[in-house]
């Protein structure tokens, strides 16, 4: 636990059947760093994020999250899978925000935010409810606790989803295209919450198409294509002065 | 002088304003023929049923609330409820096994479902009734024995046990498929969200998957209950004195076969209709897939400037 909030990936490979999605991924994200990942669809950006949260397992390579080997423990000859309990414990330290929000529709906003602490950590219900109210207030949704996800707009749902992840007190937050499923007018409210979070020193990895957000908030930027990290560096530097031809071509398309 | 009513239309086309005239449907000759034919057939059957003395409606009325018929009805209701309850529990277990990542477990459940859905219930019932031929020392080795003896005092225990086992095991196979269908209606994203919060598999099942699968499971289960209610008549071949067998026992004595079959049919019909009403209510309630709002949801007050409803 010495170096909380860090992510280290070396030579990560990941295939789905015959298709190799991640070919040679090397990452080094420091504690408190805001890292944006951009790239064309199918480049493996979402997959690497899902690997960091254990939703996918990597085929080979080193993956250390929060300073620990993630999902596996290393012996002299192999990596052995952790027990579900240990994996769950590691996952609680990494929050994930999905493109489709994935709030539990059978729970109110408040219950959604409480679900992690109460159901997983066995925390006290009253205290968790109080904490959940505070978290909802911090994402600008004070008083919305009794609403069900179906009663909330997309932007509001995504903010509840962020609060739900934060309720677990993770060291790292992962965002998988958090604004892609939103109406354009609701994008701003979610980005504002994320900016707030960035100021608080949370390690954040954001897969996004919001170049404006990347330029304004991100410390580092990674451009991925075809399972490789093509270019990485200071966010503003890469966006204004890309070195690789592939990056230049992509940025010309989207900017 | 032109009156106010037909100001806008030609005087030759009647006195009503053309804009207000009703538009009439075309009735074809076959439609009239359909009316006449259905009514004639209906009247014919009704007359025949009412005038044919062999129906013996007096006997029907006499036996409709006969003690042994009512006792048979009670047993039928008990068999329905008991085998549905046990079948649903077993089906839930099978559904969980079927969707397991461990291949042998999933295959085992698959084989069970195939076997029990692929053979007739009647054959299964007779099979369980005669299981002692296969395992003489394990005849009552199935853990439903206590229930069979504890509740029934009237009929023999062995046939009832066989009936309960047969119906339960068969129902479990159908319920397993219904429940599994419900599970797969829950989005992959929900499972990922639960996983990313660090929920255990059991917690995920109880708090996320099952509550969301219910809307598709409950109406289908209601249908199964109705089917099961009629399906219990099959256990009459084992000599279990349920509704049909009770009727059969009486007409074996009195030779009033048709009236007693009518008595049994009327009871099946009445119970089915009684069950259909809550069933259709259930279906209505859960069919509104567009609003996935739980019942206890509070009404949204549209006070927010940005609008809270999408």
PDB file of C-alpha atoms in Angstrom, chain B residues 46-166:
ATOM      1  CA  UNK B  46     -77.160 -24.675 -26.172  1.00  0.00           C
ATOM      2  CA  UNK B  47     -80.459 -26.340 -27.030  1.00  0.00           C
ATOM      3  CA  UNK B  48     -78.785 -29.709 -27.323  1.00  0.00           C
ATOM      4  CA  UNK B  49     -76.945 -29.323 -24.001  1.00  0.00           C
ATOM      5  CA  UNK B  50     -80.049 -28.164 -22.158  1.00  0.00           C
ATOM      6  CA  UNK B  51     -82.533 -30.629 -23.636  1.00  0.00           C
ATOM      7  CA  UNK B  52     -80.359 -33.756 -23.714  1.00  0.00           C
ATOM      8  CA  UNK B  53     -81.375 -35.552 -20.497  1.00  0.00           C
ATOM      9  CA  UNK B  54     -78.111 -37.512 -20.454  1.00  0.00           C
ATOM     10  CA  UNK B  55     -76.246 -34.435 -19.223  1.00  0.00           C
ATOM     11  CA  UNK B  56     -78.148 -34.842 -15.958  1.00  0.00           C
ATOM     12  CA  UNK B  57     -77.687 -31.269 -14.743  1.00  0.00           C
ATOM     13  CA  UNK B  58     -79.455 -32.212 -11.553  1.00  0.00           C
ATOM     14  CA  UNK B  59     -76.680 -34.691 -10.794  1.00  0.00           C
ATOM     15  CA  UNK B  60     -74.080 -32.065 -11.637  1.00  0.00           C
ATOM     16  CA  UNK B  61     -75.657 -29.669  -9.163  1.00  0.00           C
ATOM     17  CA  UNK B  62     -75.922 -32.406  -6.569  1.00  0.00           C
ATOM     18  CA  UNK B  63     -72.249 -33.367  -6.747  1.00  0.00           C
ATOM     19  CA  UNK B  64     -70.800 -29.890  -7.383  1.00  0.00           C
ATOM     20  CA  UNK B  65     -70.300 -29.304  -3.666  1.00  0.00           C
ATOM     21  CA  UNK B  66     -70.105 -32.950  -2.666  1.00  0.00           C
ATOM     22  CA  UNK B  67     -67.719 -33.540   0.203  1.00  0.00           C
ATOM     23  CA  UNK B  68     -65.289 -35.824  -1.634  1.00  0.00           C
ATOM     24  CA  UNK B  69     -65.226 -33.483  -4.634  1.00  0.00           C
ATOM     25  CA  UNK B  70     -64.338 -30.555  -2.370  1.00  0.00           C
ATOM     26  CA  UNK B  71     -61.712 -32.661  -0.638  1.00  0.00           C
ATOM     27  CA  UNK B  72     -60.302 -33.556  -4.050  1.00  0.00           C
ATOM     28  CA  UNK B  73     -60.287 -29.867  -4.955  1.00  0.00           C
ATOM     29  CA  UNK B  74     -58.347 -29.068  -1.782  1.00  0.00           C
ATOM     30  CA  UNK B  75     -55.797 -31.740  -2.634  1.00  0.00           C
ATOM     31  CA  UNK B  76     -55.488 -30.364  -6.156  1.00  0.00           C
ATOM     32  CA  UNK B  77     -54.878 -26.877  -4.775  1.00  0.00           C
ATOM     33  CA  UNK B  78     -52.340 -28.263  -2.309  1.00  0.00           C
ATOM     34  CA  UNK B  79     -50.520 -30.203  -5.035  1.00  0.00           C
ATOM     35  CA  UNK B  80     -50.453 -27.099  -7.234  1.00  0.00           C
ATOM     36  CA  UNK B  81     -49.102 -24.808  -4.531  1.00  0.00           C
ATOM     37  CA  UNK B  82     -46.637 -27.310  -3.079  1.00  0.00           C
ATOM     38  CA  UNK B  83     -45.155 -28.434  -6.376  1.00  0.00           C
ATOM     39  CA  UNK B  84     -45.012 -24.852  -7.668  1.00  0.00           C
ATOM     40  CA  UNK B  85     -43.238 -23.646  -4.532  1.00  0.00           C
ATOM     41  CA  UNK B  86     -40.761 -26.520  -4.454  1.00  0.00           C
ATOM     42  CA  UNK B  87     -40.373 -26.460  -8.236  1.00  0.00           C
ATOM     43  CA  UNK B  88     -39.583 -22.746  -8.188  1.00  0.00           C
ATOM     44  CA  UNK B  89     -36.931 -23.170  -5.487  1.00  0.00           C
ATOM     45  CA  UNK B  90     -35.343 -26.088  -7.313  1.00  0.00           C
ATOM     46  CA  UNK B  91     -35.686 -24.192 -10.590  1.00  0.00           C
ATOM     47  CA  UNK B  92     -33.851 -21.215  -9.103  1.00  0.00           C
ATOM     48  CA  UNK B  93     -31.023 -23.519  -8.105  1.00  0.00           C
ATOM     49  CA  UNK B  94     -30.954 -25.068 -11.559  1.00  0.00           C
ATOM     50  CA  UNK B  95     -31.013 -21.655 -13.231  1.00  0.00           C
ATOM     51  CA  UNK B  96     -28.025 -20.543 -11.148  1.00  0.00           C
ATOM     52  CA  UNK B  97     -26.232 -23.775 -12.008  1.00  0.00           C
ATOM     53  CA  UNK B  98     -27.143 -23.405 -15.678  1.00  0.00           C
ATOM     54  CA  UNK B  99     -25.597 -19.942 -15.869  1.00  0.00           C
ATOM     55  CA  UNK B 100     -22.496 -21.036 -13.949  1.00  0.00           C
ATOM     56  CA  UNK B 101     -19.079 -20.499 -15.498  1.00  0.00           C
ATOM     57  CA  UNK B 102     -18.052 -23.952 -14.335  1.00  0.00           C
ATOM     58  CA  UNK B 103     -18.801 -26.040 -17.392  1.00  0.00           C
ATOM     59  CA  UNK B 104     -19.653 -29.396 -15.740  1.00  0.00           C
ATOM     60  CA  UNK B 105     -22.123 -27.682 -13.397  1.00  0.00           C
ATOM     61  CA  UNK B 106     -23.776 -25.867 -16.265  1.00  0.00           C
ATOM     62  CA  UNK B 107     -23.894 -29.021 -18.365  1.00  0.00           C
ATOM     63  CA  UNK B 108     -25.362 -31.052 -15.481  1.00  0.00           C
ATOM     64  CA  UNK B 109     -28.187 -28.541 -15.131  1.00  0.00           C
ATOM     65  CA  UNK B 110     -28.635 -28.568 -18.904  1.00  0.00           C
ATOM     66  CA  UNK B 111     -28.990 -32.324 -18.970  1.00  0.00           C
ATOM     67  CA  UNK B 112     -31.522 -32.231 -16.142  1.00  0.00           C
ATOM     68  CA  UNK B 113     -33.590 -29.625 -17.962  1.00  0.00           C
ATOM     69  CA  UNK B 114     -33.423 -31.539 -21.241  1.00  0.00           C
ATOM     70  CA  UNK B 115     -34.456 -34.828 -19.616  1.00  0.00           C
ATOM     71  CA  UNK B 116     -37.361 -33.430 -17.640  1.00  0.00           C
ATOM     72  CA  UNK B 117     -38.690 -31.186 -20.382  1.00  0.00           C
ATOM     73  CA  UNK B 118     -38.178 -33.803 -23.050  1.00  0.00           C
ATOM     74  CA  UNK B 119     -40.271 -36.550 -21.508  1.00  0.00           C
ATOM     75  CA  UNK B 120     -44.029 -36.480 -20.789  1.00  0.00           C
ATOM     76  CA  UNK B 121     -45.071 -35.609 -17.233  1.00  0.00           C
ATOM     77  CA  UNK B 122     -47.401 -38.581 -17.238  1.00  0.00           C
ATOM     78  CA  UNK B 123     -44.485 -40.925 -17.892  1.00  0.00           C
ATOM     79  CA  UNK B 124     -42.422 -39.195 -15.213  1.00  0.00           C
ATOM     80  CA  UNK B 125     -45.235 -39.564 -12.660  1.00  0.00           C
ATOM     81  CA  UNK B 126     -45.618 -43.281 -13.330  1.00  0.00           C
ATOM     82  CA  UNK B 127     -41.841 -43.600 -13.229  1.00  0.00           C
ATOM     83  CA  UNK B 128     -41.560 -42.050  -9.768  1.00  0.00           C
ATOM     84  CA  UNK B 129     -44.512 -44.137  -8.618  1.00  0.00           C
ATOM     85  CA  UNK B 130     -42.601 -47.263  -9.631  1.00  0.00           C
ATOM     86  CA  UNK B 131     -39.149 -46.108  -8.577  1.00  0.00           C
ATOM     87  CA  UNK B 132     -39.038 -48.923  -5.996  1.00  0.00           C
ATOM     88  CA  UNK B 133     -38.545 -51.324  -8.876  1.00  0.00           C
ATOM     89  CA  UNK B 134     -35.238 -49.569  -9.528  1.00  0.00           C
ATOM     90  CA  UNK B 135     -34.142 -48.843  -5.968  1.00  0.00           C
ATOM     91  CA  UNK B 136     -36.084 -51.054  -3.544  1.00  0.00           C
ATOM     92  CA  UNK B 137     -34.257 -49.669  -0.521  1.00  0.00           C
ATOM     93  CA  UNK B 138     -34.279 -46.052  -1.582  1.00  0.00           C
ATOM     94  CA  UNK B 139     -37.978 -45.733  -2.229  1.00  0.00           C
ATOM     95  CA  UNK B 140     -38.498 -42.783   0.073  1.00  0.00           C
ATOM     96  CA  UNK B 141     -35.007 -41.422  -0.332  1.00  0.00           C
ATOM     97  CA  UNK B 142     -36.285 -38.144  -1.694  1.00  0.00           C
ATOM     98  CA  UNK B 143     -36.610 -35.389   0.881  1.00  0.00           C
ATOM     99  CA  UNK B 144     -40.242 -34.521   0.286  1.00  0.00           C
ATOM    100  CA  UNK B 145     -41.545 -37.412   2.335  1.00  0.00           C
ATOM    101  CA  UNK B 146     -42.229 -35.440   5.508  1.00  0.00           C
ATOM    102  CA  UNK B 147     -44.344 -32.912   3.716  1.00  0.00           C
ATOM    103  CA  UNK B 148     -46.389 -35.650   2.076  1.00  0.00           C
ATOM    104  CA  UNK B 149     -47.232 -37.371   5.307  1.00  0.00           C
ATOM    105  CA  UNK B 150     -47.599 -34.289   7.422  1.00  0.00           C
ATOM    106  CA  UNK B 151     -50.262 -32.628   5.334  1.00  0.00           C
ATOM    107  CA  UNK B 152     -52.317 -35.345   3.814  1.00  0.00           C
ATOM    108  CA  UNK B 153     -54.437 -37.625   5.951  1.00  0.00           C
ATOM    109  CA  UNK B 154     -56.802 -38.933   3.342  1.00  0.00           C
ATOM    110  CA  UNK B 155     -55.003 -40.555   0.465  1.00  0.00           C
ATOM    111  CA  UNK B 156     -52.171 -43.020   0.609  1.00  0.00           C
ATOM    112  CA  UNK B 157     -48.814 -41.446   1.238  1.00  0.00           C
ATOM    113  CA  UNK B 158     -46.806 -43.149  -1.466  1.00  0.00           C
ATOM    114  CA  UNK B 159     -48.899 -42.015  -4.445  1.00  0.00           C
ATOM    115  CA  UNK B 160     -49.047 -38.475  -3.096  1.00  0.00           C
ATOM    116  CA  UNK B 161     -45.304 -38.418  -2.603  1.00  0.00           C
ATOM    117  CA  UNK B 162     -44.758 -39.717  -6.103  1.00  0.00           C
ATOM    118  CA  UNK B 163     -47.174 -37.099  -7.417  1.00  0.00           C
ATOM    119  CA  UNK B 164     -45.424 -34.313  -5.546  1.00  0.00           C
ATOM    120  CA  UNK B 165     -41.969 -35.470  -6.594  1.00  0.00           C
ATOM    121  CA  UNK B 166     -42.985 -35.959 -10.198  1.00  0.00           C
TER     122      UNK B 166
END
